[in-house]
Amino acid sequence: MSLDDAAEELASTLGVDKAEVKADLEKLVSYSVPMDEAKQSLRRKYGDTGSGGGQSGSPPESAIGDITPESGNVTVTARVLTVGKRSIRYEGENQTIFEGELADESGRISYTAWNDFSLSPGDTITVGNAGVREWNGEPELNLGGSTTVTLEEEPLSVPHEVGGERDLIDLEPGDRGRTIEVRVLEVERRTIDGRDGETEILSGELGDETTRLPFTDWDPRPEMSEGSSVRLKDVYIDEFRGVPSVNATEFTTAESIDEVAVSESATEMSIGEAVESGGVYDVLLTGNVIEVRDGSGLIQRCPECGRVVQNDQCRTHGQVDPEDDMRVKAILDDGTETVTIILGNDLTARVYGGSLADALEHARDAMDRGVVAERIAGALEGREFSVRGALSVDEYGANLNATEFDESEDDPKARASAFLAEVDV
């Protein structure tokens, strides 16, 4: 059914002006409210109690833990945990939204508010006629034009932390309205093709005592200089190559603070734990290299995009004049799971025992580029190594882009004894 037909049907049923109903319907649909829910909401608004709206004009109150993506419109009384603010592009126009988390005794739920309801962390509110939609597989409250928000005097006690302050290790994709204290470890100014044309952004790496994460500052500010320590209020977290990524917007505030200590060590995990986590930006894994995969040794890359090419053909740029490079792709196994580790030119050269020029000369002398991969396999396979880097997990498996690669100093016998002791327990 078209929006015009739905408006005409509602106007006829409710006995109200079609233009008014259509305007309300367009607004709800623009807030991503499904058509059926939008129509039901308007029936309640205009007092059609015979259409399932109930005589109160508002849905019955629900516990957050009972809400599912199929719940339709709900009423909840909850504590505001976090409030974030950012601008999105919706139907060609910039739209400011407010987002965060609400909680009651039964659970917590994320929300998006398309109007400014003046929410603050710690408020206890009753939200009436909130839509429910699915976001990342979970229910999310949609606070739109037909939603009412009432501030309650009696604070609701909830088993969740109020406020957005977090360490980097605790951030997850989907977090909104977070506050972090970090040191800027690396920063680069780039020009990208943004939603309003060419846009300058900052990107790089942040660190604190718990871990390191990538970041993007969409509104470059002077406080985000390399080596500086800052308190960033109201950032949101998305996913970059399978790991959390910090995003600062035009609504983020940056305050210079005393130097933040940064851990020099990566998070140590078993491969199984790391893979199960779905991605870790800075992790240390230890295991045995059981295979050096095809595509190791001498390779050729597209000079435009850096992708590996075959027969001088780039999937994006077609026929190219490729550039020589070296890499290692190997399978690391610690008994809990396996991961593909990827070593770039510098680490590969160290494993090979010579530079790229040396490897090319070796291949020319042997009239076989495969001899470089063979030497690398002989140096790696069957031996134990510790690898530090960024782990990503996708439909193609788990991959770790290595920043450090060293032969393990652990005593294999001692580790085997410790493992057997755990099994016996």
Short mmCIF file of C-alpha atoms in Angstrom, two decimals:
data_model
loop_
_atom_site.label_atom_id
_atom_site.label_comp_id
_atom_site.label_asym_id
_atom_site.label_seq_id
_atom_site.Cartn_x
_atom_site.Cartn_y
_atom_site.Cartn_z
CA MET A 1 0.00 0.00 0.00
CA SER A 2 1.34 3.44 -0.93
CA LEU A 3 1.71 6.17 1.67
CA ASP A 4 -1.06 8.20 0.00
CA ASP A 5 -3.47 5.23 0.06
CA ALA A 6 -2.64 4.52 3.71
CA ALA A 7 -3.28 8.15 4.63
CA GLU A 8 -6.62 8.13 2.83
CA GLU A 9 -7.67 4.91 4.58
CA LEU A 10 -6.72 6.28 7.99
CA ALA A 11 -8.42 9.64 7.38
CA SER A 12 -11.63 7.88 6.36
CA THR A 13 -11.55 5.50 9.35
CA LEU A 14 -10.66 8.15 11.91
CA GLY A 15 -12.72 11.00 10.50
CA VAL A 16 -9.81 13.47 10.39
CA ASP A 17 -8.15 15.60 7.74
CA LYS A 18 -6.19 13.54 5.21
CA ALA A 19 -3.42 16.11 4.83
CA GLU A 20 -2.78 16.09 8.59
CA VAL A 21 -2.74 12.30 8.74
CA LYS A 22 -0.45 12.10 5.72
CA ALA A 23 2.01 14.55 7.27
CA ASP A 24 2.11 12.49 10.49
CA LEU A 25 2.48 9.26 8.53
CA GLU A 26 5.32 10.64 6.41
CA LYS A 27 7.14 11.74 9.54
CA LEU A 28 6.88 8.34 11.22
CA VAL A 29 7.96 6.49 8.08
CA SER A 30 10.93 8.89 7.72
CA TYR A 31 11.98 7.76 11.21
CA SER A 32 12.18 4.18 9.91
CA VAL A 33 8.97 3.17 11.69
CA PRO A 34 7.38 0.28 9.73
CA MET A 35 4.16 1.22 7.94
CA ASP A 36 1.93 -1.07 10.03
CA GLU A 37 3.36 0.32 13.27
CA ALA A 38 3.03 3.89 11.99
CA LYS A 39 -0.64 3.35 11.15
CA GLN A 40 -1.29 1.78 14.56
CA SER A 41 0.45 4.71 16.25
CA LEU A 42 -1.79 7.21 14.44
CA ARG A 43 -4.90 5.24 15.35
CA ARG A 44 -3.90 5.63 18.99
CA LYS A 45 -3.09 9.31 18.52
CA TYR A 46 -6.49 10.10 17.04
CA GLY A 47 -8.38 7.98 19.55
CA ASP A 48 -9.46 4.97 17.51
CA THR A 49 -9.81 2.65 20.51
CA GLY A 50 -11.54 0.03 18.40
CA SER A 51 -8.36 -0.70 16.42
CA GLY A 52 -6.32 -2.31 19.19
CA GLY A 53 -4.93 0.90 20.63
CA GLY A 54 -6.48 0.45 24.05
CA GLN A 55 -8.50 3.06 25.88
CA SER A 56 -5.44 4.62 27.45
CA GLY A 57 -4.11 5.61 24.01
CA SER A 58 -0.73 4.12 24.92
CA PRO A 59 0.66 0.56 24.77
CA PRO A 60 0.81 -1.34 28.08
CA GLU A 61 4.07 -1.02 30.00
CA SER A 62 6.78 -3.57 29.21
CA ALA A 63 9.90 -4.76 31.01
CA ILE A 64 12.99 -4.14 28.89
CA GLY A 65 14.03 -7.77 29.21
CA ASP A 66 10.77 -8.85 27.58
CA ILE A 67 11.11 -6.62 24.49
CA THR A 68 11.89 -8.33 21.19
CA PRO A 69 12.23 -6.95 17.64
CA GLU A 70 8.62 -8.11 17.09
CA SER A 71 7.20 -6.20 20.09
CA GLY A 72 5.67 -3.35 18.09
CA ASN A 73 5.17 -0.16 20.09
CA VAL A 74 5.89 -0.25 23.84
CA THR A 75 5.87 1.83 27.00
CA VAL A 76 8.82 1.48 29.41
CA THR A 77 10.01 3.07 32.63
CA ALA A 78 13.80 3.09 32.66
CA ARG A 79 17.02 4.76 33.77
CA VAL A 80 19.02 6.66 31.15
CA LEU A 81 22.51 5.14 31.09
CA THR A 82 24.08 7.13 28.26
CA VAL A 83 23.23 9.92 25.84
CA GLY A 84 25.11 10.55 22.62
CA LYS A 85 24.50 13.04 19.82
CA ARG A 86 25.54 12.90 16.19
CA SER A 87 24.53 13.91 12.71
CA ILE A 88 23.51 11.42 10.03
CA ARG A 89 22.47 11.78 6.40
CA TYR A 90 18.86 10.72 5.94
CA GLU A 91 17.07 10.98 2.60
CA GLY A 92 19.63 13.48 1.35
CA GLU A 93 19.46 15.78 4.39
CA ASN A 94 21.50 16.07 7.59
CA GLN A 95 19.57 14.84 10.64
CA THR A 96 20.69 15.20 14.26
CA ILE A 97 19.84 12.18 16.38
CA PHE A 98 20.29 11.30 20.05
CA GLU A 99 21.22 7.76 21.02
CA GLY A 100 22.42 5.64 23.90
CA GLU A 101 21.15 3.03 26.35
CA LEU A 102 18.24 2.68 28.77
CA ALA A 103 17.93 0.09 31.55
CA ASP A 104 15.52 -1.27 34.12
CA GLU A 105 15.82 -4.17 36.58
CA SER A 106 15.29 -6.71 33.80
CA GLY A 107 17.90 -5.57 31.26
CA ARG A 108 19.12 -2.76 29.05
CA ILE A 109 18.33 -1.65 25.51
CA SER A 110 19.75 0.84 23.03
CA TYR A 111 17.63 3.70 21.72
CA THR A 112 17.60 6.28 18.96
CA ALA A 113 15.68 9.52 19.53
CA TRP A 114 14.81 11.57 16.47
CA ASN A 115 13.73 14.54 18.62
CA ASP A 116 15.56 16.24 21.47
CA PHE A 117 13.86 14.96 24.61
CA SER A 118 16.52 16.62 26.83
CA LEU A 119 17.70 13.29 28.20
CA SER A 120 20.61 13.15 30.66
CA PRO A 121 22.47 10.13 32.09
CA GLY A 122 20.88 9.18 35.41
CA ASP A 123 17.37 10.38 34.54
CA THR A 124 14.51 8.04 35.28
CA ILE A 125 11.90 8.37 32.53
CA THR A 126 8.71 6.78 31.28
CA VAL A 127 8.78 6.44 27.50
CA GLY A 128 5.35 6.07 25.95
CA ASN A 129 4.58 4.71 22.50
CA ALA A 130 8.17 3.95 21.50
CA GLY A 131 8.64 1.93 18.36
CA VAL A 132 10.80 -1.19 18.38
CA ARG A 133 13.05 -2.16 15.51
CA GLU A 134 15.87 -4.62 15.02
CA TRP A 135 19.43 -3.29 15.06
CA ASN A 136 22.42 -5.63 14.81
CA GLY A 137 20.12 -8.52 15.63
CA GLU A 138 18.84 -6.92 18.86
CA PRO A 139 15.75 -4.83 19.66
CA GLU A 140 16.21 -1.07 19.75
CA LEU A 141 13.76 1.61 20.87
CA ASN A 142 12.84 4.21 18.26
CA LEU A 143 11.71 7.49 19.89
CA GLY A 144 9.87 9.48 17.24
CA GLY A 145 7.21 12.11 16.78
CA SER A 146 4.46 10.13 18.52
CA THR A 147 6.64 9.15 21.51
CA THR A 148 6.12 10.79 24.90
CA VAL A 149 8.86 11.09 27.53
CA THR A 150 8.00 11.85 31.16
CA LEU A 151 10.67 12.56 33.78
CA GLU A 152 10.03 10.58 36.98
CA GLU A 153 10.88 11.98 40.41
CA GLU A 154 11.74 8.62 42.01
CA PRO A 155 15.07 7.26 40.64
CA LEU A 156 14.97 3.69 39.37
CA SER A 157 17.66 1.38 40.75
CA VAL A 158 19.30 -0.65 37.98
CA PRO A 159 22.17 -3.18 37.97
CA HIS A 160 24.05 -1.26 35.26
CA GLU A 161 26.63 1.53 35.26
CA VAL A 162 25.19 5.00 34.64
CA GLY A 163 27.36 7.23 32.45
CA GLY A 164 29.57 6.65 29.45
CA GLU A 165 33.09 6.56 30.93
CA ARG A 166 34.96 3.48 29.71
CA ASP A 167 38.47 2.09 29.22
CA LEU A 168 39.36 1.23 25.64
CA ILE A 169 39.32 -2.51 26.38
CA ASP A 170 35.63 -2.27 27.38
CA LEU A 171 34.40 -0.57 24.19
CA GLU A 172 32.22 -2.53 21.77
CA PRO A 173 30.86 -1.77 18.29
CA GLY A 174 27.49 -0.07 18.70
CA ASP A 175 28.42 1.88 21.88
CA ARG A 176 27.22 5.48 21.81
CA GLY A 177 27.80 8.44 24.10
CA ARG A 178 31.07 7.06 25.50
CA THR A 179 33.74 9.12 27.31
CA ILE A 180 37.38 8.03 27.17
CA GLU A 181 40.74 9.33 28.40
CA VAL A 182 43.50 8.39 25.96
CA ARG A 183 46.84 9.28 24.45
CA VAL A 184 47.06 9.88 20.69
CA LEU A 185 49.76 7.45 19.54
CA GLU A 186 49.54 7.98 15.79
CA VAL A 187 47.62 10.51 13.72
CA GLU A 188 47.33 11.21 10.01
CA ARG A 189 45.35 13.92 8.22
CA ARG A 190 43.58 12.63 5.12
CA THR A 191 41.17 13.93 2.51
CA ILE A 192 38.29 11.63 1.68
CA ASP A 193 35.23 11.78 -0.55
CA GLY A 194 32.63 12.46 2.15
CA ARG A 195 28.88 12.96 2.04
CA ASP A 196 29.35 16.67 1.30
CA GLY A 197 32.25 16.26 -1.12
CA GLU A 198 35.93 16.26 -0.21
CA THR A 199 36.34 16.19 3.56
CA GLU A 200 39.42 16.34 5.78
CA ILE A 201 39.56 13.83 8.64
CA LEU A 202 42.08 12.60 11.17
CA SER A 203 42.75 8.90 11.66
CA GLY A 204 45.25 6.92 13.66
CA GLU A 205 45.65 5.05 16.93
CA LEU A 206 44.69 5.75 20.55
CA GLY A 207 45.99 4.04 23.68
CA ASP A 208 45.41 3.76 27.40
CA GLU A 209 46.52 1.37 30.15
CA THR A 210 44.23 -1.38 28.84
CA THR A 211 44.80 -1.55 25.06
CA ARG A 212 45.03 0.38 21.77
CA LEU A 213 42.32 1.10 19.19
CA PRO A 214 42.03 2.87 15.84
CA PHE A 215 40.14 6.16 15.66
CA THR A 216 38.63 8.60 13.19
CA ASP A 217 38.03 12.26 13.97
CA TRP A 218 35.39 13.49 11.51
CA ASP A 219 35.78 17.09 12.69
CA PRO A 220 39.57 17.53 13.01
CA ARG A 221 40.52 19.39 16.15
CA PRO A 222 43.93 20.64 17.35
CA GLU A 223 43.83 18.62 20.58
CA MET A 224 44.22 15.41 18.55
CA SER A 225 47.94 15.78 17.89
CA GLU A 226 50.44 12.94 18.14
CA GLY A 227 51.60 12.41 21.72
CA SER A 228 48.80 14.46 23.28
CA SER A 229 46.52 13.13 26.03
CA VAL A 230 42.84 14.00 25.76
CA ARG A 231 39.47 13.38 27.35
CA LEU A 232 36.97 12.71 24.57
CA LYS A 233 33.32 13.04 25.57
CA ASP A 234 30.52 11.66 23.39
CA VAL A 235 32.23 9.31 20.95
CA TYR A 236 30.55 6.40 19.22
CA ILE A 237 32.07 3.03 18.39
CA ASP A 238 31.77 1.19 15.12
CA GLU A 239 33.66 -1.74 13.63
CA PHE A 240 36.84 -1.51 11.57
CA ARG A 241 38.23 -4.77 10.19
CA GLY A 242 36.49 -6.73 12.91
CA VAL A 243 37.60 -4.61 15.87
CA PRO A 244 36.10 -1.61 17.71
CA SER A 245 36.96 1.80 16.23
CA VAL A 246 36.52 5.13 18.04
CA ASN A 247 34.67 7.89 16.15
CA ALA A 248 34.70 11.56 17.19
CA THR A 249 32.03 13.77 15.61
CA GLU A 250 31.25 17.49 15.53
CA PHE A 251 29.43 16.97 18.84
CA THR A 252 32.42 15.32 20.56
CA THR A 253 34.29 17.52 23.01
CA ALA A 254 38.07 17.19 23.42
CA GLU A 255 39.86 18.40 26.54
CA SER A 256 43.63 18.26 27.03
CA ILE A 257 44.57 16.37 30.20
CA ASP A 258 47.67 15.11 32.03
CA GLU A 259 49.57 12.38 30.24
CA VAL A 260 47.71 9.09 30.00
CA ALA A 261 49.80 5.97 30.64
CA VAL A 262 49.74 3.49 27.76
CA SER A 263 50.44 -0.19 28.10
CA GLU A 264 53.46 -1.27 26.07
CA SER A 265 52.29 -4.88 26.00
CA ALA A 266 49.52 -6.37 23.90
CA THR A 267 46.63 -8.41 25.27
CA GLU A 268 47.80 -12.04 25.52
CA MET A 269 45.16 -14.58 24.51
CA SER A 270 44.90 -18.09 23.21
CA ILE A 271 44.04 -18.23 19.52
CA GLY A 272 40.68 -19.77 20.40
CA GLU A 273 39.80 -16.90 22.75
CA ALA A 274 40.91 -14.30 20.22
CA VAL A 275 38.93 -15.84 17.36
CA GLU A 276 35.84 -16.22 19.54
CA SER A 277 36.01 -12.52 20.48
CA GLY A 278 35.42 -11.60 16.84
CA GLY A 279 38.49 -9.38 16.53
CA VAL A 280 41.20 -7.75 18.66
CA TYR A 281 43.15 -4.67 17.56
CA ASP A 282 46.33 -5.34 19.56
CA VAL A 283 46.80 -8.97 20.59
CA LEU A 284 49.71 -11.34 21.25
CA LEU A 285 49.30 -14.95 20.11
CA THR A 286 51.74 -17.81 20.53
CA GLY A 287 51.68 -21.04 18.56
CA ASN A 288 53.40 -23.27 16.02
CA VAL A 289 53.58 -22.44 12.34
CA ILE A 290 52.16 -25.57 10.75
CA GLU A 291 52.07 -24.35 7.14
CA VAL A 292 53.34 -21.51 4.97
CA ARG A 293 50.49 -20.86 2.55
CA ASP A 294 50.47 -20.22 -1.19
CA GLY A 295 50.91 -16.54 -1.93
CA SER A 296 53.96 -16.25 0.33
CA GLY A 297 57.42 -15.14 -0.75
CA LEU A 298 57.72 -12.87 -3.77
CA ILE A 299 54.45 -11.26 -4.86
CA GLN A 300 53.41 -8.38 -7.10
CA ARG A 301 51.07 -5.53 -6.19
CA CYS A 302 48.99 -3.01 -8.09
CA PRO A 303 50.74 0.40 -7.95
CA GLU A 304 47.33 2.11 -7.62
CA CYS A 305 45.59 0.19 -4.82
CA GLY A 306 48.27 -2.16 -3.43
CA ARG A 307 46.26 -5.34 -4.07
CA VAL A 308 48.11 -8.50 -5.05
CA VAL A 309 47.90 -9.02 -8.82
CA GLN A 310 48.16 -12.10 -11.01
CA ASN A 311 49.56 -11.95 -14.55
CA ASP A 312 49.74 -8.13 -14.32
CA GLN A 313 45.95 -7.94 -13.86
CA CYS A 314 44.39 -5.99 -10.99
CA ARG A 315 40.76 -6.77 -10.17
CA THR A 316 40.07 -3.04 -9.90
CA HIS A 317 42.47 -1.36 -12.30
CA GLY A 318 42.89 -4.01 -14.99
CA GLN A 319 46.25 -4.25 -16.78
CA VAL A 320 48.96 -2.61 -14.64
CA ASP A 321 52.73 -2.42 -14.34
CA PRO A 322 53.02 -4.26 -10.99
CA GLU A 323 55.46 -3.57 -8.19
CA ASP A 324 57.45 -6.36 -6.50
CA ASP A 325 56.96 -7.06 -2.81
CA MET A 326 57.39 -9.82 -0.21
CA ARG A 327 55.03 -11.26 2.36
CA VAL A 328 54.31 -14.35 4.45
CA LYS A 329 50.91 -15.99 4.92
CA ALA A 330 51.17 -18.82 7.42
CA ILE A 331 48.93 -20.92 9.65
CA LEU A 332 49.56 -20.53 13.39
CA ASP A 333 48.15 -23.25 15.67
CA ASP A 334 48.18 -23.38 19.48
CA GLY A 335 45.88 -26.36 19.99
CA THR A 336 42.78 -24.21 20.67
CA GLU A 337 42.29 -22.81 17.15
CA THR A 338 44.21 -21.69 14.06
CA VAL A 339 44.73 -18.26 12.52
CA THR A 340 46.36 -17.02 9.33
CA ILE A 341 49.21 -14.66 10.17
CA ILE A 342 50.31 -12.13 7.56
CA LEU A 343 53.80 -10.63 7.64
CA GLY A 344 54.59 -7.54 5.57
CA ASN A 345 57.79 -6.76 3.69
CA ASP A 346 60.01 -5.85 6.65
CA LEU A 347 59.13 -8.86 8.82
CA THR A 348 59.28 -11.16 5.79
CA ALA A 349 62.75 -9.88 4.92
CA ARG A 350 63.89 -10.71 8.45
CA VAL A 351 62.51 -14.25 8.17
CA TYR A 352 63.97 -14.72 4.70
CA GLY A 353 67.34 -13.36 5.77
CA GLY A 354 67.69 -10.72 3.09
CA SER A 355 66.10 -7.71 1.42
CA LEU A 356 63.60 -7.63 -1.44
CA ALA A 357 66.50 -7.01 -3.82
CA ASP A 358 68.28 -10.09 -2.44
CA ALA A 359 65.14 -12.19 -2.91
CA LEU A 360 64.69 -11.01 -6.51
CA GLU A 361 68.33 -11.86 -7.30
CA HIS A 362 67.88 -15.28 -5.65
CA ALA A 363 64.83 -15.94 -7.83
CA ARG A 364 66.64 -14.83 -11.01
CA ASP A 365 69.62 -17.06 -10.28
CA ALA A 366 67.33 -20.03 -9.70
CA MET A 367 65.01 -19.00 -12.55
CA ASP A 368 62.18 -19.73 -10.10
CA ARG A 369 60.39 -17.19 -7.87
CA GLY A 370 59.17 -20.09 -5.71
CA VAL A 371 62.60 -20.57 -4.11
CA VAL A 372 61.99 -17.56 -1.85
CA ALA A 373 58.81 -19.09 -0.39
CA GLU A 374 60.64 -22.41 0.03
CA ARG A 375 63.38 -20.79 2.11
CA ILE A 376 60.77 -19.01 4.24
CA ALA A 377 58.85 -22.24 4.81
CA GLY A 378 62.05 -23.97 5.90
CA ALA A 379 62.68 -21.22 8.45
CA LEU A 380 59.16 -21.26 9.90
CA GLU A 381 57.32 -24.55 9.64
CA GLY A 382 57.30 -26.67 12.78
CA ARG A 383 58.66 -23.93 15.03
CA GLU A 384 56.92 -21.86 17.70
CA PHE A 385 56.49 -18.09 17.41
CA SER A 386 54.85 -15.20 19.25
CA VAL A 387 52.98 -12.84 16.96
CA ARG A 388 51.60 -9.40 17.82
CA GLY A 389 49.15 -7.52 15.65
CA ALA A 390 45.54 -6.80 14.73
CA LEU A 391 43.20 -9.79 14.47
CA SER A 392 40.08 -9.67 12.29
CA VAL A 393 37.48 -12.39 11.84
CA ASP A 394 35.08 -12.56 8.89
CA GLU A 395 33.37 -15.11 6.65
CA TYR A 396 36.76 -16.04 5.20
CA GLY A 397 38.27 -16.91 8.57
CA ALA A 398 40.63 -15.34 11.10
CA ASN A 399 43.59 -13.22 9.97
CA LEU A 400 46.24 -11.45 11.99
CA ASN A 401 48.27 -8.64 10.40
CA ALA A 402 51.54 -8.86 12.30
CA THR A 403 53.43 -5.88 13.70
CA GLU A 404 55.89 -8.03 15.70
CA PHE A 405 57.08 -11.58 15.03
CA ASP A 406 59.58 -13.46 17.14
CA GLU A 407 60.50 -17.00 17.93
CA SER A 408 58.91 -17.95 21.23
CA GLU A 409 61.09 -17.89 24.33
CA ASP A 410 58.71 -20.16 26.24
CA ASP A 411 59.91 -23.61 27.29
CA PRO A 412 57.65 -25.99 25.29
CA LYS A 413 57.98 -28.72 27.92
CA ALA A 414 56.94 -26.37 30.71
CA ARG A 415 53.95 -25.10 28.73
CA ALA A 416 52.91 -28.66 27.85
CA SER A 417 53.10 -29.64 31.52
CA ALA A 418 50.97 -26.62 32.50
CA PHE A 419 48.43 -27.51 29.82
CA LEU A 420 48.22 -31.13 31.01
CA ALA A 421 47.80 -29.91 34.58
CA GLU A 422 44.80 -27.80 33.50
CA VAL A 423 43.31 -30.78 31.69
CA ASP A 424 43.71 -32.99 34.76
CA VAL A 425 41.86 -30.42 36.88
#
